[in-house]
XYZ file of C-alpha atoms in Angstrom:
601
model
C 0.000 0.000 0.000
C 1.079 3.320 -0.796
C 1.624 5.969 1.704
C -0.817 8.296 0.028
C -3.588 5.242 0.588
C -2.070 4.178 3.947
C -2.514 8.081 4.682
C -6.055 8.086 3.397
C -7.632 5.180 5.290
C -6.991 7.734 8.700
C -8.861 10.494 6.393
C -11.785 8.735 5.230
C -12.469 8.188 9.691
C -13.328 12.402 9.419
C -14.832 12.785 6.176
C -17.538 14.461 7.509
C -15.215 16.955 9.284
C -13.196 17.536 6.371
C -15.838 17.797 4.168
C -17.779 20.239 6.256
C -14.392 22.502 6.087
C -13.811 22.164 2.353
C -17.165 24.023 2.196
C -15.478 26.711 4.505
C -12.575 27.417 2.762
C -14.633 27.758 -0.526
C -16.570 30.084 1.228
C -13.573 31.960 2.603
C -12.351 32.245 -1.104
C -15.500 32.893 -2.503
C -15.812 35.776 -0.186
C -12.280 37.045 -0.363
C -12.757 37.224 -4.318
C -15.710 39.723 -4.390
C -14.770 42.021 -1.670
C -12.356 43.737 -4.639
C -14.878 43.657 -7.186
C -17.162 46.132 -4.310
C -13.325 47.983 -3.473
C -12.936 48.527 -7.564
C -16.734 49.800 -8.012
C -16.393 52.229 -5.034
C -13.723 53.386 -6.289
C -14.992 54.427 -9.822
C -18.000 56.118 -7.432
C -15.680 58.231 -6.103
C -14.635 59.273 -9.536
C -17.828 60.528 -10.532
C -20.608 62.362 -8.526
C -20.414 61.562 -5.382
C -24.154 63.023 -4.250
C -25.591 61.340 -6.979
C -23.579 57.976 -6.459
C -23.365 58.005 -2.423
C -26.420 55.439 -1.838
C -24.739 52.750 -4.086
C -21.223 53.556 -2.200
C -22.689 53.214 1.068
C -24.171 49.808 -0.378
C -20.494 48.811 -1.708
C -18.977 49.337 1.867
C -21.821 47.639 3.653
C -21.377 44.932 1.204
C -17.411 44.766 2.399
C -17.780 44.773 5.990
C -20.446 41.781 5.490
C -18.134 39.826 3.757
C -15.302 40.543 5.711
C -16.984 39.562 8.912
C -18.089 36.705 7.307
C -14.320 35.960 6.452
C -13.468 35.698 10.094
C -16.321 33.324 10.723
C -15.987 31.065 8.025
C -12.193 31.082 8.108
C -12.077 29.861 11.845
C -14.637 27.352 11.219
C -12.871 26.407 9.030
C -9.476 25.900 10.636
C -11.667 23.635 13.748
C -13.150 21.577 10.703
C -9.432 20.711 9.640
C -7.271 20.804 12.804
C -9.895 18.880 14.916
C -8.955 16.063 12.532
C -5.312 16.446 12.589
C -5.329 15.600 16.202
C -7.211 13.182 16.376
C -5.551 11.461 13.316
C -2.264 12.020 15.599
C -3.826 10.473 18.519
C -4.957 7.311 16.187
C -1.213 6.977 14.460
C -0.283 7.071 18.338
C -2.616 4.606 20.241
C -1.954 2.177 16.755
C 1.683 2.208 16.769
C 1.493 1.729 20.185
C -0.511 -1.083 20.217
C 1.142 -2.975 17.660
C 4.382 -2.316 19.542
C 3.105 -4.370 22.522
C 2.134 -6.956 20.054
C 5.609 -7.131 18.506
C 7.849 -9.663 19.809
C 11.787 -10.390 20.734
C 13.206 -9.995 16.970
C 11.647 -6.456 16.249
C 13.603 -5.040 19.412
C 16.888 -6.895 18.471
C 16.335 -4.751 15.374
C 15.129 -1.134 16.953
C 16.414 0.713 19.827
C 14.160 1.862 22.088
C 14.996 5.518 21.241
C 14.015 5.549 17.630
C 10.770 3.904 18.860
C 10.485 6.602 21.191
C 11.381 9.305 18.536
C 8.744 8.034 16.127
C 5.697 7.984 18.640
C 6.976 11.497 20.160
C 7.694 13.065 16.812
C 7.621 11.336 13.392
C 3.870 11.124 14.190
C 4.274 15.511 14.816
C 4.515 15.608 11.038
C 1.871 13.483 10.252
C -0.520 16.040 12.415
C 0.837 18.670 10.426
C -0.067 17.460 7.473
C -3.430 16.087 7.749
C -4.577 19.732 9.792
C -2.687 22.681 8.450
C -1.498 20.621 5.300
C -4.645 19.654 4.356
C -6.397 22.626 4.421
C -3.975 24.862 2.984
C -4.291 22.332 -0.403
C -7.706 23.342 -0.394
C -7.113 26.935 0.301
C -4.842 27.287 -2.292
C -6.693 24.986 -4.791
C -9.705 27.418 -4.550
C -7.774 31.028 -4.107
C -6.017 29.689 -7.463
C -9.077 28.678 -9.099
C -11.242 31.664 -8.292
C -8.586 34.482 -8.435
C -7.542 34.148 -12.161
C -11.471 33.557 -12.541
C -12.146 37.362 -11.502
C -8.802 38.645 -12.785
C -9.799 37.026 -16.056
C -13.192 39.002 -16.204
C -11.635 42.361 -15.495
C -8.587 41.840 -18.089
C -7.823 38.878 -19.366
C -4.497 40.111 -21.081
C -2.925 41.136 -17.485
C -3.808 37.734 -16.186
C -1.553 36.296 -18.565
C 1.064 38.726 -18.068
C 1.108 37.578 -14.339
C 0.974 33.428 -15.402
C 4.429 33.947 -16.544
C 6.617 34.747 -12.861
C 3.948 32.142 -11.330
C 4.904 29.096 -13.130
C 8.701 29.971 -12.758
C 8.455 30.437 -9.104
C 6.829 27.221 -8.918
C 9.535 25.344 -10.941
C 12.201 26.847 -8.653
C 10.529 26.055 -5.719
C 9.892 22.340 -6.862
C 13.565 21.821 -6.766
C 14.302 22.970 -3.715
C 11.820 21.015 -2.084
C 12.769 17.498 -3.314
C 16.088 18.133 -1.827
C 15.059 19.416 1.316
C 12.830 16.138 1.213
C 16.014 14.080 1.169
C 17.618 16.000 4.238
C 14.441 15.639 6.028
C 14.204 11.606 5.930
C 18.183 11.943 6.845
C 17.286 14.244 9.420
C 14.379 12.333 10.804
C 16.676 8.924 10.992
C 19.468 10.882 12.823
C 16.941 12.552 15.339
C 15.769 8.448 15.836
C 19.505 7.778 16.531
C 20.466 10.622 19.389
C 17.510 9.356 20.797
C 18.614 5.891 21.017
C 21.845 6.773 21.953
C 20.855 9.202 24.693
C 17.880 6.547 26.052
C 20.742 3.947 26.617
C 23.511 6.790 27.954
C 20.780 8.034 30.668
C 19.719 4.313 31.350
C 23.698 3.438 32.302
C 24.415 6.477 33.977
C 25.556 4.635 36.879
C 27.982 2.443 34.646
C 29.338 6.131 32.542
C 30.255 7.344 36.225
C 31.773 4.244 37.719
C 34.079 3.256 34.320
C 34.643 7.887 34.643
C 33.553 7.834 30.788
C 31.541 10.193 31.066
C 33.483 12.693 28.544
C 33.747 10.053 25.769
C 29.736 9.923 26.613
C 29.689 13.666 26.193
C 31.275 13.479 22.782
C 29.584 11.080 21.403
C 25.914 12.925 22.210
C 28.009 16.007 20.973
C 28.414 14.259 17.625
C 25.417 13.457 17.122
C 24.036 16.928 18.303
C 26.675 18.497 15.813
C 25.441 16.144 12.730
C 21.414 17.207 13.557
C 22.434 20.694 13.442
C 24.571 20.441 10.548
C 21.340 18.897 8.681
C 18.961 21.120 10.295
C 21.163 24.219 8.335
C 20.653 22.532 4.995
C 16.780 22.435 5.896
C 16.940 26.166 6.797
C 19.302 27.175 3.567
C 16.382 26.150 1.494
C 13.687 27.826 3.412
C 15.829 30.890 3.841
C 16.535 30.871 0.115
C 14.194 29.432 -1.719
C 11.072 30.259 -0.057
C 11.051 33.365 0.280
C 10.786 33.845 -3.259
C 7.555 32.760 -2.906
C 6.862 36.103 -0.627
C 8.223 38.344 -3.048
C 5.627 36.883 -6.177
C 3.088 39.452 -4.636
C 5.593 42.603 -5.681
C 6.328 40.926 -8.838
C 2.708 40.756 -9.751
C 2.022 44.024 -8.340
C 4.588 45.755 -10.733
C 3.280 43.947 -13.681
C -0.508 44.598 -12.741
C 1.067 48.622 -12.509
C 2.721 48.569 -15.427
C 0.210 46.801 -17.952
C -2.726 48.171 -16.441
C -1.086 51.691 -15.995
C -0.790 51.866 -19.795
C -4.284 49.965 -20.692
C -5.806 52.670 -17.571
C -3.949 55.862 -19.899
C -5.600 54.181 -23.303
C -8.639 53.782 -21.419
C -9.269 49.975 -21.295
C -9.208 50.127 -18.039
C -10.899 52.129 -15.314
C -9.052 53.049 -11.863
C -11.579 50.547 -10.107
C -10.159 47.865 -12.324
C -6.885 48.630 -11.512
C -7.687 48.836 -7.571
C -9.397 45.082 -8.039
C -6.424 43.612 -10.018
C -4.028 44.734 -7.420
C -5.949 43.590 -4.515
C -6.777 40.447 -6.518
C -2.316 40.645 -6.924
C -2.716 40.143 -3.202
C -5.214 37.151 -3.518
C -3.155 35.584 -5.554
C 0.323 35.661 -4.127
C -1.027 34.402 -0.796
C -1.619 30.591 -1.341
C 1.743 30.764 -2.859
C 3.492 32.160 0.309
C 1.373 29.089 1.788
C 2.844 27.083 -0.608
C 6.176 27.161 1.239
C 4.490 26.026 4.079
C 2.295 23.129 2.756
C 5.304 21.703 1.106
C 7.181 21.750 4.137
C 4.155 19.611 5.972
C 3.239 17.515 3.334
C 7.100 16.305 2.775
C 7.178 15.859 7.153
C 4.029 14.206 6.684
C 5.455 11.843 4.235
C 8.889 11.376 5.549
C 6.802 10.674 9.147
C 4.555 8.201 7.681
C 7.262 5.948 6.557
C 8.655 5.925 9.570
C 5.724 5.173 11.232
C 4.697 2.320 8.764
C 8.118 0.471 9.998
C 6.014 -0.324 12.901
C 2.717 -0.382 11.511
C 3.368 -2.566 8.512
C 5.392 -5.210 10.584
C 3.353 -8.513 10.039
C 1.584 -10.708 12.852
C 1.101 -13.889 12.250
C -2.677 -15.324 12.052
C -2.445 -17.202 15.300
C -1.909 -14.288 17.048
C -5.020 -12.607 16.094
C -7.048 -15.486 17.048
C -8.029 -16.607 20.462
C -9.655 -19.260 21.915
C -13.631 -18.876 22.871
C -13.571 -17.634 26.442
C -14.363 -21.188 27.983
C -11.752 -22.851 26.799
C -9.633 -19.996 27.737
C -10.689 -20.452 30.990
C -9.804 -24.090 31.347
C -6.839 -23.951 30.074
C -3.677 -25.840 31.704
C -6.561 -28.491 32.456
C -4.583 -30.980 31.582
C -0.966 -28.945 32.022
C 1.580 -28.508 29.731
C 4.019 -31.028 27.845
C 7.587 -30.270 26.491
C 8.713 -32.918 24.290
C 12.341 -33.975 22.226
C 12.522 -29.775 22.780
C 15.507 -28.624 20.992
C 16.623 -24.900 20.523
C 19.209 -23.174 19.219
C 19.750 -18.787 19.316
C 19.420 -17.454 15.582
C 22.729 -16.824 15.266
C 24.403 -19.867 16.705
C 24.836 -23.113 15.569
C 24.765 -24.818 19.346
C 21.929 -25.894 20.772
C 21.232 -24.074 23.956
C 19.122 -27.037 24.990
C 18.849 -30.772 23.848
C 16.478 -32.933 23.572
C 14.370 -31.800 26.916
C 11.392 -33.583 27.896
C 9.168 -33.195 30.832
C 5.738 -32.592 32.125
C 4.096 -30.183 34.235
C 0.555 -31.048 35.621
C -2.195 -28.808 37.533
C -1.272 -29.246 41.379
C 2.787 -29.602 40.818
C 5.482 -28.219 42.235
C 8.523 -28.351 40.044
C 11.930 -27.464 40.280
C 14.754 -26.287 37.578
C 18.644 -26.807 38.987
C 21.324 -25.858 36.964
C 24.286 -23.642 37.124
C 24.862 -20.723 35.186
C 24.950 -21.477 31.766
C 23.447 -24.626 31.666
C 19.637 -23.526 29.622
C 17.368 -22.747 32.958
C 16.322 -19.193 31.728
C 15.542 -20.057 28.214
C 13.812 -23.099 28.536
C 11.409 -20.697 30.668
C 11.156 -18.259 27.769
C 10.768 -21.179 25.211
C 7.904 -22.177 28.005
C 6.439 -18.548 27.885
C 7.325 -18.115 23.897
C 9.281 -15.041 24.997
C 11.220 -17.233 22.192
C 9.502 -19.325 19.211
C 10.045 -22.947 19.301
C 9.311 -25.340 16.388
C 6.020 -27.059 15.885
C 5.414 -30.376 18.113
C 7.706 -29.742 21.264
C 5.718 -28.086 23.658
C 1.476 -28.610 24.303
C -1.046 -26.718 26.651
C -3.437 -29.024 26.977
C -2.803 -30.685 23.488
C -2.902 -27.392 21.885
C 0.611 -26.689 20.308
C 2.018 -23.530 21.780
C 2.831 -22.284 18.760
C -0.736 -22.385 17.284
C -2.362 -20.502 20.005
C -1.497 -16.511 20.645
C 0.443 -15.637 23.508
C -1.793 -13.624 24.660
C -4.063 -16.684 25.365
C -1.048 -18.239 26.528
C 0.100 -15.940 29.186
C -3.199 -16.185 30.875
C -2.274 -19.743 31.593
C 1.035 -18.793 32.292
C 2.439 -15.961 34.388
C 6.461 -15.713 34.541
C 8.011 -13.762 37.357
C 12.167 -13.047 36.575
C 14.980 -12.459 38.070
C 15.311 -9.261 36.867
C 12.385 -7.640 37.626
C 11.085 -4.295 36.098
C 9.014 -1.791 38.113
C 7.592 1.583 36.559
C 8.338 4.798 37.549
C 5.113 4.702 39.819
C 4.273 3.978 43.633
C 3.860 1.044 45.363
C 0.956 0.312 45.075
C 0.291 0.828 41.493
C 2.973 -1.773 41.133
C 1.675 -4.263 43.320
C -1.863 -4.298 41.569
C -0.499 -3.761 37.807
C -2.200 -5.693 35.253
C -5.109 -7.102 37.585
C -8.458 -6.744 36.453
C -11.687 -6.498 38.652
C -12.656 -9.681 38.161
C -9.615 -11.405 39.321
C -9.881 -12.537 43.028
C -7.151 -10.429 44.507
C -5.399 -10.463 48.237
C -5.719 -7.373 50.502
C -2.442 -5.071 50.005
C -1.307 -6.103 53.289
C -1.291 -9.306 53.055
C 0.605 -9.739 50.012
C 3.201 -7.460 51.472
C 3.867 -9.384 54.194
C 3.856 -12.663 52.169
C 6.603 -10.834 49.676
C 8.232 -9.958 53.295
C 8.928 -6.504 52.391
C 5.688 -4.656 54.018
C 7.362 -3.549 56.964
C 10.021 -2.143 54.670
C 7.041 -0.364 52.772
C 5.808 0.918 55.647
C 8.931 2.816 56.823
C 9.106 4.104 53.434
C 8.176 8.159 53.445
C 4.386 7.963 51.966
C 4.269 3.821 52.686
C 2.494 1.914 50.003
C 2.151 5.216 48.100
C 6.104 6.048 47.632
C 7.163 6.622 44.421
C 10.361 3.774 43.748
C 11.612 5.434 40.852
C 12.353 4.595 37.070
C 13.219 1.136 37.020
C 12.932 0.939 40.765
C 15.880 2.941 41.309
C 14.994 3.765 44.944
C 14.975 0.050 46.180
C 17.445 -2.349 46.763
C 17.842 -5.611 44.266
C 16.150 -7.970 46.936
C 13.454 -5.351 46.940
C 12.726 -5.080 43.558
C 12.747 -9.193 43.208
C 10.233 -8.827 46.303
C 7.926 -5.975 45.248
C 7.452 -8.054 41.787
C 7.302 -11.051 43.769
C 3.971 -9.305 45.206
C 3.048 -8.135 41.986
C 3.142 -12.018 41.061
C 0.997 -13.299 43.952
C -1.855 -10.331 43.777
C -3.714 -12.305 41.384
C -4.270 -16.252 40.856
C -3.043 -17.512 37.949
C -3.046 -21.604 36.250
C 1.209 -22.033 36.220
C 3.395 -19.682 37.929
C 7.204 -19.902 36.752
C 9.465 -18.240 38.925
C 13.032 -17.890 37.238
C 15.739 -16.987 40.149
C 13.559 -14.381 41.922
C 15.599 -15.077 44.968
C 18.787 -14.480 44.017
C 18.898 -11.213 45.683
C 17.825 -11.967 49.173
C 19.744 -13.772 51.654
C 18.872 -17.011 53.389
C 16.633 -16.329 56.091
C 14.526 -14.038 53.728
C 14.817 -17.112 51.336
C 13.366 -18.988 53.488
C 10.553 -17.225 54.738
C 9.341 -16.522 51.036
C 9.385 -19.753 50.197
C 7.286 -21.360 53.499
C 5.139 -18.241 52.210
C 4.895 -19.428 48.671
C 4.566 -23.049 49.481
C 1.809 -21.949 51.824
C -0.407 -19.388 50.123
C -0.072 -20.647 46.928
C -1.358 -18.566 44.637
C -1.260 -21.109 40.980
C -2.479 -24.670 40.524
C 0.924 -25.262 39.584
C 4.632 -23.601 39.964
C 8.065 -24.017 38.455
C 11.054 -22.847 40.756
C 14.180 -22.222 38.447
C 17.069 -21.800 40.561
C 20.945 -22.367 41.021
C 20.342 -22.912 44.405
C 19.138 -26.417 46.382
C 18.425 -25.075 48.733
C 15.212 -23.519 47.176
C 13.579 -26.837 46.131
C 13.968 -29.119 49.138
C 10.323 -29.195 49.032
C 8.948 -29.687 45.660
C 7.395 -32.504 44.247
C 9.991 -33.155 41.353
C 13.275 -31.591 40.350
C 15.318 -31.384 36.980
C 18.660 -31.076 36.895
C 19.838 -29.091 33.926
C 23.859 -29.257 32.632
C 24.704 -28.173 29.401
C 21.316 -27.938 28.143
C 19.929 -31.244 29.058
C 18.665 -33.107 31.912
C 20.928 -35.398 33.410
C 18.542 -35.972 36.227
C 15.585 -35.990 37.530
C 13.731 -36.778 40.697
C 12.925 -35.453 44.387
C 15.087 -33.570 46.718
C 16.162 -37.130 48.616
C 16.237 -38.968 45.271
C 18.452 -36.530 44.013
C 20.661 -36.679 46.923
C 21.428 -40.321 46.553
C 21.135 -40.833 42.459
C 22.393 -37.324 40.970
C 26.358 -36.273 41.846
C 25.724 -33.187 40.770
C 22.600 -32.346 42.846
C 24.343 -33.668 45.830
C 27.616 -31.495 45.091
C 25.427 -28.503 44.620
C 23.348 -29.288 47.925
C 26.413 -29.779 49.924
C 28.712 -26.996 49.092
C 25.723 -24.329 49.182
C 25.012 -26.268 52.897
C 28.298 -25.575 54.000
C 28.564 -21.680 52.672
C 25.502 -21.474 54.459
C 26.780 -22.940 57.898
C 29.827 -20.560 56.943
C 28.421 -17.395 56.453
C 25.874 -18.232 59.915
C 29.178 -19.177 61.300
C 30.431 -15.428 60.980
C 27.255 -13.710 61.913
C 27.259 -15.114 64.937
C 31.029 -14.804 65.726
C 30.430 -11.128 64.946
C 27.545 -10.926 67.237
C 29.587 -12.110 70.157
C 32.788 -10.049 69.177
C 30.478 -7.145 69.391
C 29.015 -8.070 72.923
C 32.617 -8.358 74.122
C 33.630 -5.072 72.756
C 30.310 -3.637 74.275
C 31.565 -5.171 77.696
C 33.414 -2.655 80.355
């Protein structure tokens, strides 16, 4: 689709609108066009007796003042009929390239930086607006100003409206050229604007690492490079509106000293009276006006256009069928009935040849409790996002109640399945709003409190300046790692769900907190069924089935005392992370009693 039809389709949603305000502007024109004719005929009046004549004068410049007030009405109807429109054709590009955003998976963002996404929602879409308000009704504007104009000039002289065709249609060829090149620097503009974004997104979001590493000069330079190479292509812009554009102001003299000249000498032979003259030069006026909006409706229109195909990278980016279709509520509702299956599951990263995992196979039914053990390395996270389809999978290695995973949308499969990570992300909001994101009112929810305490971080909360209402920051900023993994933690347990997976989400938090969360998760559970993906054994002493992962495939399998006796590696684990934790109790308590002896007199 072209962009002109792609641009359409958001025009057609305010046809009435627009076509409401095409009737304006023709009005405006119509308007504008016959106030000179009443200007011209006073003006011969004048030249003859005025006593005799003053009736029809006083007619003429009632007539003018009508039509001039109903200028100003017409024209700013006009201008709410078309920029009405514009906005809310801006607010549709937004909300749609928004929305397909969230529907757009791992391999788009590999490909875009957050920053040029940013740029094109914040400002490619400006340009857009732009052209479908002030863009669209200066077209009009000047379609009917140029239509009616040389109308009424023809029908005073005909001979001087040809004399003033000439300068008009050389202007225009000038100014052609210079806009198809400042076209070119705009799209070059418009993709180095999406770059400093990018580049000063991911500079603000490792601030802390520019300080610590003292880079922050090289960091400097680099945003002064690409500030330098935006204003070096903002200059070209301006050299053609400084230069060429302007010519289109200086058409009005240009006709005006032909309109004097000709009509001077037709006015001294007689073919002409002084009114006529008056009405060509104010019609000179008329006429020299859409093109001094020409400058500017060229300058929208190629925004628009540059803005639009930046836009369409988003909008045009296919999803595939499966993802537009969900299953009818019930069975969307029942879902992980009958739990999920991952079969011969094989996957390798798109630009590896190793498989990351091999030949996994395992089951998860409602009422489980399984755990994932595995060092780092060895496949635990992204067998969870093959479970999830953060990543795609082939066809045939992983069910949801027979359905293949990769025929239902993830949308329908992330109702089934929530996933809680170890690196948790929190919004720049308070703590409440984080708690209770994405919950609906339907879903049977726990009292604020109470899932506090079960996340062990309400009396934390509570100490905070405004308690559950404290802003934490973008990213969380303001809390700790352990209480970001336990404020998402919350988050997790607010609302039931069929499988919750959580990957690491105590990695952060030391061993008596460890502890207490789990007795809390094992205890209020909040899912038919759970998978615990950890590193340590510690954490799933007390499931119902563990899977040892090494290099990408299970080399056992069992329960925690199975495990001990059958698996070296589970045992090793178990042991070692046993004695660090003996160790580091060890030293707590030998610094405890140093300090009471120190305390002593």
């Amino acid at each position: 689709m072209s962009n002109t039809r792609f641009f359409l389709q958001y025009l057609k949603r305010h046809r009435i609108s627009y076509a409401l305000g095409i009737v304006c502007v023709f009005l405006t024109n119509w308007l504008a066009v016959n106030i000179p004719v009443y200007i011209g005929n006073s003006v011969d009046l004048l030249s003859g007796y005025l006593e005799q004549n003053q009736a029809e004068l006083v007619g003429n410049i009632q007539a003018v003042i009508v039509f001039a007030v109903g200028m100003v009405f017409v024209r700013t109807l006009s201008r709410i009929l078309f920029f009405n429109p514009g906005r809310a054709i801006e607010r549709d590009l937004k909300n749609d390239t928004f929305a397909k955003l969230t529907q757009l998976q791992k391999d788009f963002y590999a490909k875009h930086a957050t920053g040029s996404l940013i740029s094109i929602v914040n400002n490619d879409i400006n340009g857009v607006r732009a052209m479908a308000g002030v863009g669209m009704l200066q077209s009009f504007n000047i379609f009917f100003a140029l239509s009616l104009t040389p109308y009424k000039m023809w029908q005073i002289s005909p001979s001087i409206t040809l004399y003033c065709i000439a300068p008009v249609l050389l202007t225009f060829t000038i100014v052609n050229k210079g806009v198809a090149y400042m076209r070119r620097n705009m799209r070059e503009r418009m993709l180095e604007l999406q770059g400093m974004s990018s580049n000063t997104v991911d500079f603000l979001s490792g601030i802390e690492v520019l300080k610590s590493h003292r880079i922050e000069a090289w960091a400097m330079r680099e945003f002064e490079k690409d500030n330098s190479l935006l204003r070096d292509r903002s200059l070209k812009i301006s050299r053609i509106t400084t230069i060429i554009f302007p010519l289109l102001g200086y058409i009005e003299r240009m006709l005006k000293v032909i309109i004097l000249a000709v009509g001077g000498f037709y006015l001294i032979e007689q073919q002409l009276s002084l009114g006529d003259l008056t009405a060509m030069l104010a019609y000179a006026a008329l006429l020299a006006m859409p093109f001094i909006s020409l400058g500017m409706i060229f300058s929208a229109f190629q925004t628009g256009m540059v803005g639009l195909e930046s836009i369409r990278r988003v909008l045009d980016q296919a999803i595939p069928v499966q993802e537009q279709q969900h299953l009818p509520l019930a069975d969307r509702e029942r879902l992980f009935s009958a739990g999920i299956e991952v079969k011969d599951l094989t996957y390798r990263y798109p630009d590896s040849d190793e498989a990351v995992l091999k030949n996994i196979s395992f089951s998860i039914y409602p009422g489980q409790v399984i755990g994932v053990l595995g060092q780092v390395g060895s496949g635990k996270t992204t067998l969870v996002n093959c479970l999830n389809r953060y990543l795609e999978v082939e066809f045939g290695h992983i069910a949801i109640d027979h359905h293949d995973i990769t025929q239902i949308s993830k949308n329908d499969l992330r109702s089934a399945v929530r996933t809680i990570t170890q690196e948790p992300f929190l919004f720049s909001d308070t703590v409440v709003e984080n708690v209770q994101f994405g919950a609906s009112e339907n879903d049977q929810t726990l009292a604020l409190e109470d899932v506090l305490y079960q996340s062990d971080i309400l009396e934390e909360v509570e100490q905070f300046p405004d308690k559950e209402l404290t802003l934490v920051g973008e990213k969380g900023i303001l809390l700790s790692g352990g209480q970001k993994q336990r404020l998402s933690l919350s988050r997790a347990l607010y609302t039931p769900c069929k499988l919750m997976i959580l990957d690491n989400v105590l990695s952060a938090v030391d061993n008596e907190t460890e502890r207490f969360l789990l007795k809390q998760i094992f205890d209020n559970m909040r899912s038919q069924s759970t998978l615990i993906v950890s590193h340590r054994a510690s954490v799933l002493e007390k499931v119902d089935y563990i899977l040892v992962l090494e290099g990408g495939e299970i080399v056992a399998r069992g329960t925690h005392h199975e495990l001990l006796q059958s698996s070296d590696l589970y045992r090793d684990t178990w042991r070692l992370q046993q004695y660090d934790r003996g160790e580091a109790g060890s030293s707590r308590t030998q610094g405890a009693e140093s300090g009471m002896e120190a305390s002593e007199p």
